[in-house]
Short mmCIF file of C-alpha atoms in Angstrom, two decimals:
data_model
loop_
_atom_site.label_atom_id
_atom_site.label_comp_id
_atom_site.label_asym_id
_atom_site.label_seq_id
_atom_site.Cartn_x
_atom_site.Cartn_y
_atom_site.Cartn_z
CA UNK A 1 155.97 59.00 -41.92
CA UNK A 2 154.96 55.38 -42.39
CA UNK A 3 156.56 52.98 -39.88
CA UNK A 4 157.32 49.43 -41.46
CA UNK A 5 156.13 46.10 -39.79
CA UNK A 6 157.91 44.52 -37.18
CA UNK A 7 159.00 40.38 -36.83
CA UNK A 8 155.45 40.17 -35.00
CA UNK A 9 153.30 42.42 -37.89
CA UNK A 10 152.97 45.40 -35.43
CA UNK A 11 153.64 48.89 -36.76
CA UNK A 12 156.44 49.74 -34.22
CA UNK A 13 160.05 49.12 -33.68
CA UNK A 14 160.57 46.58 -31.50
CA UNK A 15 162.70 48.48 -28.90
CA UNK A 16 158.58 49.98 -28.19
CA UNK A 17 156.54 46.89 -28.90
CA UNK A 18 155.58 45.11 -25.31
CA UNK A 19 155.16 41.66 -25.47
CA UNK A 20 153.88 39.81 -22.95
CA UNK A 21 155.65 36.15 -23.02
CA UNK A 22 153.63 33.22 -21.53
CA UNK A 23 156.25 31.42 -19.96
CA UNK A 24 155.63 28.07 -18.65
CA UNK A 25 158.91 26.40 -17.81
CA UNK A 26 158.93 24.35 -20.80
CA UNK A 27 162.12 24.48 -23.66
CA UNK A 28 159.44 25.94 -26.18
CA UNK A 29 158.16 28.79 -23.99
CA UNK A 30 161.49 29.80 -22.69
CA UNK A 31 163.02 30.17 -26.56
CA UNK A 32 160.40 32.41 -27.47
CA UNK A 33 160.86 34.72 -24.67
CA UNK A 34 164.86 34.54 -25.38
CA UNK A 35 164.03 35.36 -29.24
CA UNK A 36 161.90 38.22 -28.73
CA UNK A 37 164.36 39.56 -26.44
CA UNK A 38 167.21 38.94 -28.82
CA UNK A 39 165.25 40.98 -31.69
CA UNK A 40 165.00 43.61 -29.60
CA UNK A 41 161.16 43.62 -28.29
CA UNK A 42 160.07 44.82 -24.44
CA UNK A 43 159.67 41.36 -23.20
CA UNK A 44 157.68 40.12 -20.04
CA UNK A 45 157.48 36.52 -18.94
CA UNK A 46 154.34 35.56 -17.15
CA UNK A 47 154.27 32.20 -15.70
CA UNK A 48 150.79 30.94 -14.25
CA UNK A 49 150.55 28.53 -11.08
CA UNK A 50 147.55 26.50 -12.27
CA UNK A 51 147.21 23.77 -9.16
CA UNK A 52 148.51 22.51 -6.36
CA UNK A 53 152.07 21.11 -7.21
CA UNK A 54 152.65 18.48 -4.57
CA UNK A 55 152.38 15.34 -6.32
CA UNK A 56 154.00 17.03 -9.27
CA UNK A 57 157.41 18.46 -8.06
CA UNK A 58 160.16 17.25 -9.62
CA UNK A 59 158.05 15.09 -12.17
CA UNK A 60 158.65 14.62 -15.37
CA UNK A 61 155.94 15.91 -17.74
CA UNK A 62 154.35 18.55 -15.61
CA UNK A 63 153.76 21.89 -16.11
CA UNK A 64 152.62 25.42 -14.56
CA UNK A 65 153.90 24.22 -11.28
CA UNK A 66 156.80 23.32 -8.94
CA UNK A 67 159.99 22.79 -10.81
CA UNK A 68 158.25 24.56 -13.80
CA UNK A 69 157.93 27.69 -12.13
CA UNK A 70 161.62 27.57 -10.99
CA UNK A 71 162.94 26.93 -14.27
CA UNK A 72 161.00 30.10 -15.91
CA UNK A 73 162.32 32.03 -13.38
CA UNK A 74 165.72 31.07 -13.80
CA UNK A 75 165.23 31.57 -18.23
CA UNK A 76 163.68 34.90 -17.24
CA UNK A 77 166.79 35.63 -15.04
CA UNK A 78 169.14 34.32 -17.70
CA UNK A 79 167.61 36.47 -20.66
CA UNK A 80 167.23 39.73 -18.98
CA UNK A 81 163.16 40.50 -18.71
CA UNK A 82 161.03 41.30 -15.86
CA UNK A 83 159.15 37.81 -14.84
CA UNK A 84 156.01 37.45 -13.13
CA UNK A 85 154.42 34.42 -11.17
CA UNK A 86 150.45 34.59 -11.02
CA UNK A 87 148.21 32.45 -9.18
CA UNK A 88 145.35 31.45 -10.99
CA UNK A 89 144.71 27.93 -9.18
CA UNK A 90 140.81 28.98 -7.96
CA UNK A 91 140.36 30.12 -11.82
CA UNK A 92 141.94 26.87 -13.32
CA UNK A 93 140.31 24.50 -10.75
CA UNK A 94 136.60 25.96 -11.70
CA UNK A 95 137.34 26.71 -15.53
CA UNK A 96 139.36 23.29 -16.22
CA UNK A 97 139.15 20.70 -13.60
CA UNK A 98 135.60 20.71 -12.44
CA UNK A 99 134.55 20.26 -15.85
CA UNK A 100 136.67 17.77 -17.18
CA UNK A 101 135.28 15.59 -14.06
CA UNK A 102 131.66 16.69 -14.84
CA UNK A 103 132.66 15.68 -18.29
CA UNK A 104 133.95 12.72 -17.81
CA UNK A 105 130.92 11.58 -15.33
CA UNK A 106 128.71 12.27 -18.32
CA UNK A 107 130.14 9.74 -20.68
CA UNK A 108 132.54 12.19 -22.51
CA UNK A 109 136.32 12.23 -22.73
CA UNK A 110 136.99 15.69 -22.47
CA UNK A 111 140.48 17.80 -23.53
CA UNK A 112 141.21 20.01 -20.73
CA UNK A 113 144.10 21.52 -22.84
CA UNK A 114 141.55 23.30 -24.76
CA UNK A 115 139.50 24.50 -22.02
CA UNK A 116 142.69 26.16 -20.66
CA UNK A 117 143.65 27.86 -23.61
CA UNK A 118 140.35 29.18 -24.32
CA UNK A 119 139.67 30.17 -21.06
CA UNK A 120 142.72 30.95 -18.36
CA UNK A 121 145.29 31.13 -20.72
CA UNK A 122 144.06 33.28 -23.91
CA UNK A 123 141.00 35.08 -21.65
CA UNK A 124 142.33 35.47 -18.73
CA UNK A 125 146.04 36.00 -19.59
CA UNK A 126 145.69 38.07 -22.38
CA UNK A 127 143.73 40.84 -20.20
CA UNK A 128 146.44 40.84 -18.01
CA UNK A 129 148.39 41.67 -20.75
CA UNK A 130 146.36 44.60 -22.05
CA UNK A 131 146.45 45.85 -18.53
CA UNK A 132 150.23 45.73 -18.94
CA UNK A 133 149.89 47.59 -22.18
CA UNK A 134 151.28 44.82 -24.00
CA UNK A 135 150.70 44.87 -28.04
CA UNK A 136 151.51 41.15 -28.69
CA UNK A 137 150.77 38.01 -26.21
CA UNK A 138 153.50 35.44 -27.35
CA UNK A 139 153.24 31.19 -26.31
CA UNK A 140 155.21 28.42 -27.23
CA UNK A 141 152.76 26.56 -29.57
CA UNK A 142 153.53 24.40 -32.72
CA UNK A 143 150.99 26.77 -34.61
CA UNK A 144 151.13 29.95 -37.15
CA UNK A 145 149.00 33.16 -37.23
CA UNK A 146 149.26 35.27 -40.32
CA UNK A 147 147.71 38.45 -41.44
CA UNK A 148 144.54 38.01 -43.71
CA UNK A 149 144.85 41.21 -45.08
CA UNK A 150 141.20 41.75 -43.31
CA UNK A 151 142.69 43.74 -40.08
CA UNK A 152 142.36 39.77 -38.58
CA UNK A 153 144.89 37.35 -38.22
CA UNK A 154 144.04 33.50 -39.25
CA UNK A 155 145.30 30.28 -37.58
CA UNK A 156 147.31 27.70 -40.00
CA UNK A 157 148.75 24.44 -38.68
CA UNK A 158 152.07 24.51 -37.99
CA UNK A 159 155.40 23.81 -40.51
CA UNK A 160 156.17 20.61 -38.38
CA UNK A 161 152.96 18.59 -38.66
CA UNK A 162 154.26 15.97 -36.32
CA UNK A 163 154.55 19.20 -33.66
CA UNK A 164 151.64 20.83 -35.00
CA UNK A 165 149.06 22.10 -32.18
CA UNK A 166 145.94 23.55 -34.07
CA UNK A 167 143.75 20.79 -33.01
CA UNK A 168 144.07 22.20 -29.37
CA UNK A 169 143.71 25.59 -30.43
CA UNK A 170 140.16 26.08 -32.37
CA UNK A 171 138.74 26.95 -29.75
CA UNK A 172 140.54 30.88 -29.82
CA UNK A 173 138.37 33.45 -31.00
CA UNK A 174 139.04 36.23 -33.35
CA UNK A 175 139.75 38.82 -30.87
CA UNK A 176 142.10 36.72 -29.04
CA UNK A 177 143.82 35.70 -32.16
CA UNK A 178 144.50 38.61 -33.52
CA UNK A 179 146.73 39.67 -30.41
CA UNK A 180 148.58 36.51 -29.98
CA UNK A 181 152.02 35.65 -32.00
CA UNK A 182 153.55 32.26 -32.09
CA UNK A 183 156.91 32.63 -32.92
CA UNK A 184 157.74 28.56 -32.91
CA UNK A 185 154.98 28.34 -36.12
CA UNK A 186 157.92 27.93 -38.76
CA UNK A 187 160.29 25.84 -36.55
CA UNK A 188 160.61 22.00 -35.65
CA UNK A 189 161.78 20.78 -32.32
CA UNK A 190 165.29 19.81 -32.88
CA UNK A 191 165.86 24.02 -34.17
CA UNK A 192 164.05 24.66 -31.13
CA UNK A 193 166.19 22.62 -28.62
CA UNK A 194 169.58 23.91 -30.99
CA UNK A 195 168.39 27.87 -29.76
CA UNK A 196 167.49 26.61 -26.32
CA UNK A 197 171.19 25.43 -26.30
CA UNK A 198 172.51 28.38 -28.46
CA UNK A 199 171.39 31.07 -25.77
CA UNK A 200 172.43 28.96 -23.31
CA UNK A 201 169.17 27.81 -21.07
CA UNK A 202 169.63 25.55 -18.56
CA UNK A 203 166.23 23.63 -20.00
CA UNK A 204 167.62 22.77 -23.22
CA UNK A 205 167.43 19.19 -22.78
CA UNK A 206 164.64 19.41 -20.33
CA UNK A 207 161.57 16.70 -21.04
CA UNK A 208 158.25 17.38 -22.81
CA UNK A 209 155.46 17.70 -20.66
CA UNK A 210 153.06 14.83 -21.69
CA UNK A 211 149.56 14.02 -20.63
CA UNK A 212 147.34 15.70 -18.47
CA UNK A 213 149.21 18.10 -16.52
CA UNK A 214 147.00 18.17 -13.18
CA UNK A 215 146.71 14.29 -13.46
CA UNK A 216 149.56 12.57 -11.82
CA UNK A 217 150.91 8.98 -13.24
CA UNK A 218 147.76 9.42 -15.88
CA UNK A 219 145.35 8.07 -13.13
CA UNK A 220 142.42 10.40 -14.20
CA UNK A 221 139.81 7.99 -12.66
CA UNK A 222 141.71 8.78 -9.08
CA UNK A 223 141.19 12.60 -9.45
CA UNK A 224 137.57 12.62 -10.65
CA UNK A 225 136.43 10.17 -7.34
CA UNK A 226 138.80 12.82 -5.32
CA UNK A 227 136.74 16.08 -6.94
CA UNK A 228 133.20 13.86 -6.83
CA UNK A 229 133.25 11.32 -4.35
CA UNK A 230 130.89 9.10 -4.97
CA UNK A 231 129.74 10.07 -8.21
CA UNK A 232 130.73 6.96 -10.21
CA UNK A 233 128.23 4.79 -10.40
CA UNK A 234 128.37 0.61 -11.26
CA UNK A 235 126.59 -1.03 -14.03
CA UNK A 236 126.41 -3.13 -16.42
CA UNK A 237 128.66 -4.30 -19.50
CA UNK A 238 126.43 -4.97 -22.20
CA UNK A 239 127.24 -5.99 -25.67
CA UNK A 240 124.87 -4.56 -28.86
CA UNK A 241 123.35 -8.13 -28.82
CA UNK A 242 122.09 -7.39 -25.51
CA UNK A 243 124.17 -9.48 -23.48
CA UNK A 244 125.09 -8.60 -20.19
CA UNK A 245 128.76 -9.68 -20.29
CA UNK A 246 129.98 -8.27 -16.56
CA UNK A 247 130.02 -4.97 -14.49
CA UNK A 248 132.05 -2.36 -14.21
CA UNK A 249 132.77 0.63 -11.43
CA UNK A 250 132.01 4.02 -13.56
CA UNK A 251 131.45 5.22 -16.99
CA UNK A 252 134.37 7.60 -16.50
CA UNK A 253 136.91 4.74 -16.56
CA UNK A 254 136.10 3.78 -20.47
CA UNK A 255 136.29 5.55 -23.41
CA UNK A 256 134.75 5.34 -26.61
CA UNK A 257 137.37 2.87 -28.86
CA UNK A 258 138.71 1.22 -26.21
CA UNK A 259 139.38 -2.35 -26.39
CA UNK A 260 142.25 -2.83 -23.37
CA UNK A 261 140.86 -3.04 -19.83
CA UNK A 262 137.49 -4.02 -20.26
CA UNK A 263 137.34 -6.59 -17.66
CA UNK A 264 135.41 -9.16 -19.66
CA UNK A 265 135.77 -12.29 -21.29
CA UNK A 266 134.73 -12.88 -24.69
CA UNK A 267 135.72 -14.65 -27.91
CA UNK A 268 135.39 -11.84 -30.37
CA UNK A 269 137.75 -8.66 -29.91
CA UNK A 270 135.71 -6.08 -28.17
CA UNK A 271 135.68 -2.62 -28.33
CA UNK A 272 133.92 0.45 -26.37
CA UNK A 273 130.86 1.84 -29.07
CA UNK A 274 128.70 3.91 -26.64
CA UNK A 275 128.65 5.36 -23.41
CA UNK A 276 125.51 5.68 -21.42
CA UNK A 277 126.06 7.53 -18.41
CA UNK A 278 121.94 8.20 -17.91
CA UNK A 279 121.56 4.32 -17.33
CA UNK A 280 125.54 3.48 -15.97
CA UNK A 281 126.23 1.21 -18.87
CA UNK A 282 129.31 0.69 -20.58
CA UNK A 283 128.29 -0.70 -24.32
CA UNK A 284 130.64 -2.93 -26.29
CA UNK A 285 130.38 -4.10 -30.01
CA UNK A 286 133.31 -5.13 -32.84
CA UNK A 287 135.15 -2.93 -34.03
CA UNK A 288 133.20 -2.23 -37.22
CA UNK A 289 130.11 -0.89 -35.13
CA UNK A 290 132.64 2.18 -34.60
CA UNK A 291 132.79 3.78 -37.73
CA UNK A 292 131.10 7.27 -37.72
CA UNK A 293 129.93 9.12 -40.85
CA UNK A 294 128.28 11.72 -39.14
CA UNK A 295 129.50 14.19 -36.41
CA UNK A 296 127.10 16.54 -34.35
CA UNK A 297 129.09 19.76 -33.18
CA UNK A 298 128.17 21.52 -29.91
CA UNK A 299 129.74 24.89 -28.44
CA UNK A 300 131.30 25.51 -32.14
CA UNK A 301 133.87 28.19 -32.28
CA UNK A 302 133.78 29.83 -35.93
CA UNK A 303 137.23 31.74 -37.35
CA UNK A 304 136.36 31.53 -40.90
CA UNK A 305 135.44 34.36 -43.16
CA UNK A 306 132.19 33.04 -44.34
CA UNK A 307 129.68 33.38 -41.63
CA UNK A 308 127.85 30.17 -40.80
CA UNK A 309 124.46 31.61 -41.28
CA UNK A 310 125.68 31.97 -45.04
CA UNK A 311 127.07 28.37 -45.67
CA UNK A 312 124.92 27.07 -49.08
CA UNK A 313 122.34 24.73 -48.20
CA UNK A 314 124.71 21.63 -49.30
CA UNK A 315 127.62 23.11 -47.10
CA UNK A 316 131.06 23.46 -48.05
CA UNK A 317 134.06 21.04 -48.59
CA UNK A 318 136.27 21.14 -45.42
CA UNK A 319 138.89 19.06 -43.76
CA UNK A 320 138.08 17.79 -40.07
CA UNK A 321 140.45 16.07 -37.50
CA UNK A 322 138.29 14.35 -34.76
CA UNK A 323 141.27 13.17 -32.81
CA UNK A 324 144.30 15.05 -31.90
CA UNK A 325 146.94 11.99 -33.43
CA UNK A 326 145.29 11.78 -36.81
CA UNK A 327 145.73 13.66 -39.94
CA UNK A 328 142.79 15.77 -41.44
CA UNK A 329 139.98 13.98 -43.33
CA UNK A 330 138.03 15.27 -46.24
CA UNK A 331 134.49 15.97 -44.86
CA UNK A 332 131.53 18.19 -45.48
CA UNK A 333 130.73 20.85 -43.57
CA UNK A 334 126.48 21.89 -42.96
CA UNK A 335 124.90 24.38 -40.51
CA UNK A 336 121.01 24.22 -40.38
CA UNK A 337 118.80 24.85 -37.93
CA UNK A 338 118.84 21.59 -35.72
CA UNK A 339 122.89 23.09 -35.89
CA UNK A 340 126.40 22.29 -36.88
CA UNK A 341 127.25 18.61 -38.49
CA UNK A 342 130.02 17.56 -40.20
CA UNK A 343 129.44 14.41 -42.94
CA UNK A 344 132.59 12.51 -43.16
CA UNK A 345 133.75 11.29 -46.70
CA UNK A 346 135.30 8.33 -45.31
CA UNK A 347 133.83 6.52 -41.81
CA UNK A 348 136.04 7.35 -38.86
CA UNK A 349 136.38 5.05 -36.03
CA UNK A 350 136.42 5.96 -32.57
CA UNK A 351 134.97 9.56 -32.55
CA UNK A 352 134.15 10.25 -28.47
CA UNK A 353 131.89 12.65 -27.19
CA UNK A 354 134.00 15.43 -25.76
CA UNK A 355 137.04 15.34 -28.05
CA UNK A 356 137.24 18.30 -30.30
CA UNK A 357 136.14 18.10 -33.96
CA UNK A 358 138.64 21.05 -35.81
CA UNK A 359 137.70 22.33 -38.90
CA UNK A 360 140.35 22.91 -41.78
CA UNK A 361 139.80 24.67 -45.12
CA UNK A 362 141.85 21.75 -46.71
CA UNK A 363 143.76 18.81 -45.88
CA UNK A 364 147.26 19.40 -46.82
CA UNK A 365 150.19 21.33 -45.22
CA UNK A 366 149.68 24.49 -44.27
CA UNK A 367 145.76 24.48 -43.83
CA UNK A 368 144.23 27.13 -42.27
CA UNK A 369 141.63 26.59 -39.06
CA UNK A 370 138.44 27.74 -39.75
CA UNK A 371 137.16 26.59 -36.11
CA UNK A 372 135.68 23.76 -34.74
CA UNK A 373 133.25 22.30 -31.82
CA UNK A 374 132.98 19.25 -29.42
CA UNK A 375 131.60 16.10 -30.74
CA UNK A 376 127.96 15.41 -29.39
CA UNK A 377 127.10 12.01 -28.37
CA UNK A 378 124.67 10.07 -30.59
CA UNK A 379 121.85 8.32 -29.08
CA UNK A 380 122.73 5.26 -27.07
CA UNK A 381 122.63 2.43 -28.99
CA UNK A 382 120.08 0.58 -27.76
CA UNK A 383 121.49 -3.53 -27.12
CA UNK A 384 119.16 -5.92 -28.60
CA UNK A 385 116.84 -7.16 -26.27
CA UNK A 386 117.07 -11.28 -25.17
CA UNK A 387 114.62 -13.32 -26.14
CA UNK A 388 112.60 -14.48 -22.91
CA UNK A 389 113.08 -18.45 -22.59
CA UNK A 390 110.63 -20.78 -23.86
CA UNK A 391 108.79 -23.02 -21.21
CA UNK A 392 106.68 -25.36 -22.29
CA UNK A 393 102.90 -25.42 -21.11
CA UNK A 394 101.00 -28.23 -19.61
#
């Protein structure tokens, strides 16, 4: 007897399908748990406590701490599912917070959400889901996954492009993706909040999480200096033409593309064009100096059908995003003995080392994620040495 696939593409009746719902305490993950429960699945809610929530309790925009854990527990009680809170603080600190600090001190602009999804949430939580006998792990991300007909699943941009979170999930491995489900991939935020109200959830109007969860008030430099006291080195702010324009208190306070808050006076608009952590220099220049046409990648995660080793010498046409706020742009992907490179069809500004470059099969709606990697720093431009003053000889 053939068993038809349920709504999660699993060949079991919903009642015989155990799903672990990752519940952050927000609207999205709460609606996912409620939807699955209404559809008859055997749902187990799990919330991760990821950091010391002292500074974040009652702070709008926090997640995975204090009030959010309480909210997740209330939702689980309201919809009638078991709920567990797991203390993952030490894992989160080692895998996410420490790496975040080290990356900033190296002159990069990291994305801790990518690292959190890749490690603590998807790696560690998936292991727990398997231990609980789950057939799937469901999250509240706005992204879609579909059966490719090959025994594996593909990752695709969400229907609501304004909410699409595929940029933050590019590091999901194929093994993880095969077990993950994203029930909100076809919805927009208005529909999700309407469902929360329909379910009678008290968090229906709760604000969305903002910024980095473990950085109160967005003051990331303070967090890094507390984690790595004395690690920030002062240095010079140098123009590309060689002029020293001022001093800074640490490259961790700057990011490529930054214009405001440089603390220098100039007759022209200046932007951070590079960070030289080794020599503690912040290098600034005109806007046109920000344009980049080639991006080199490290720590690549590839979930495309064609193996990277099988790419033709001329590469393949793709689309890429070099910032979470930008739409995919046409590019060419190449892999050779020196690594993986992206050639942009049009130059991009503010391409910052440490950010992600996410690769899609095309630039349109519903594009499939082929993978991505961390943007590597190009060799820091050497400012033009200033000529020595000429002195008269006797």
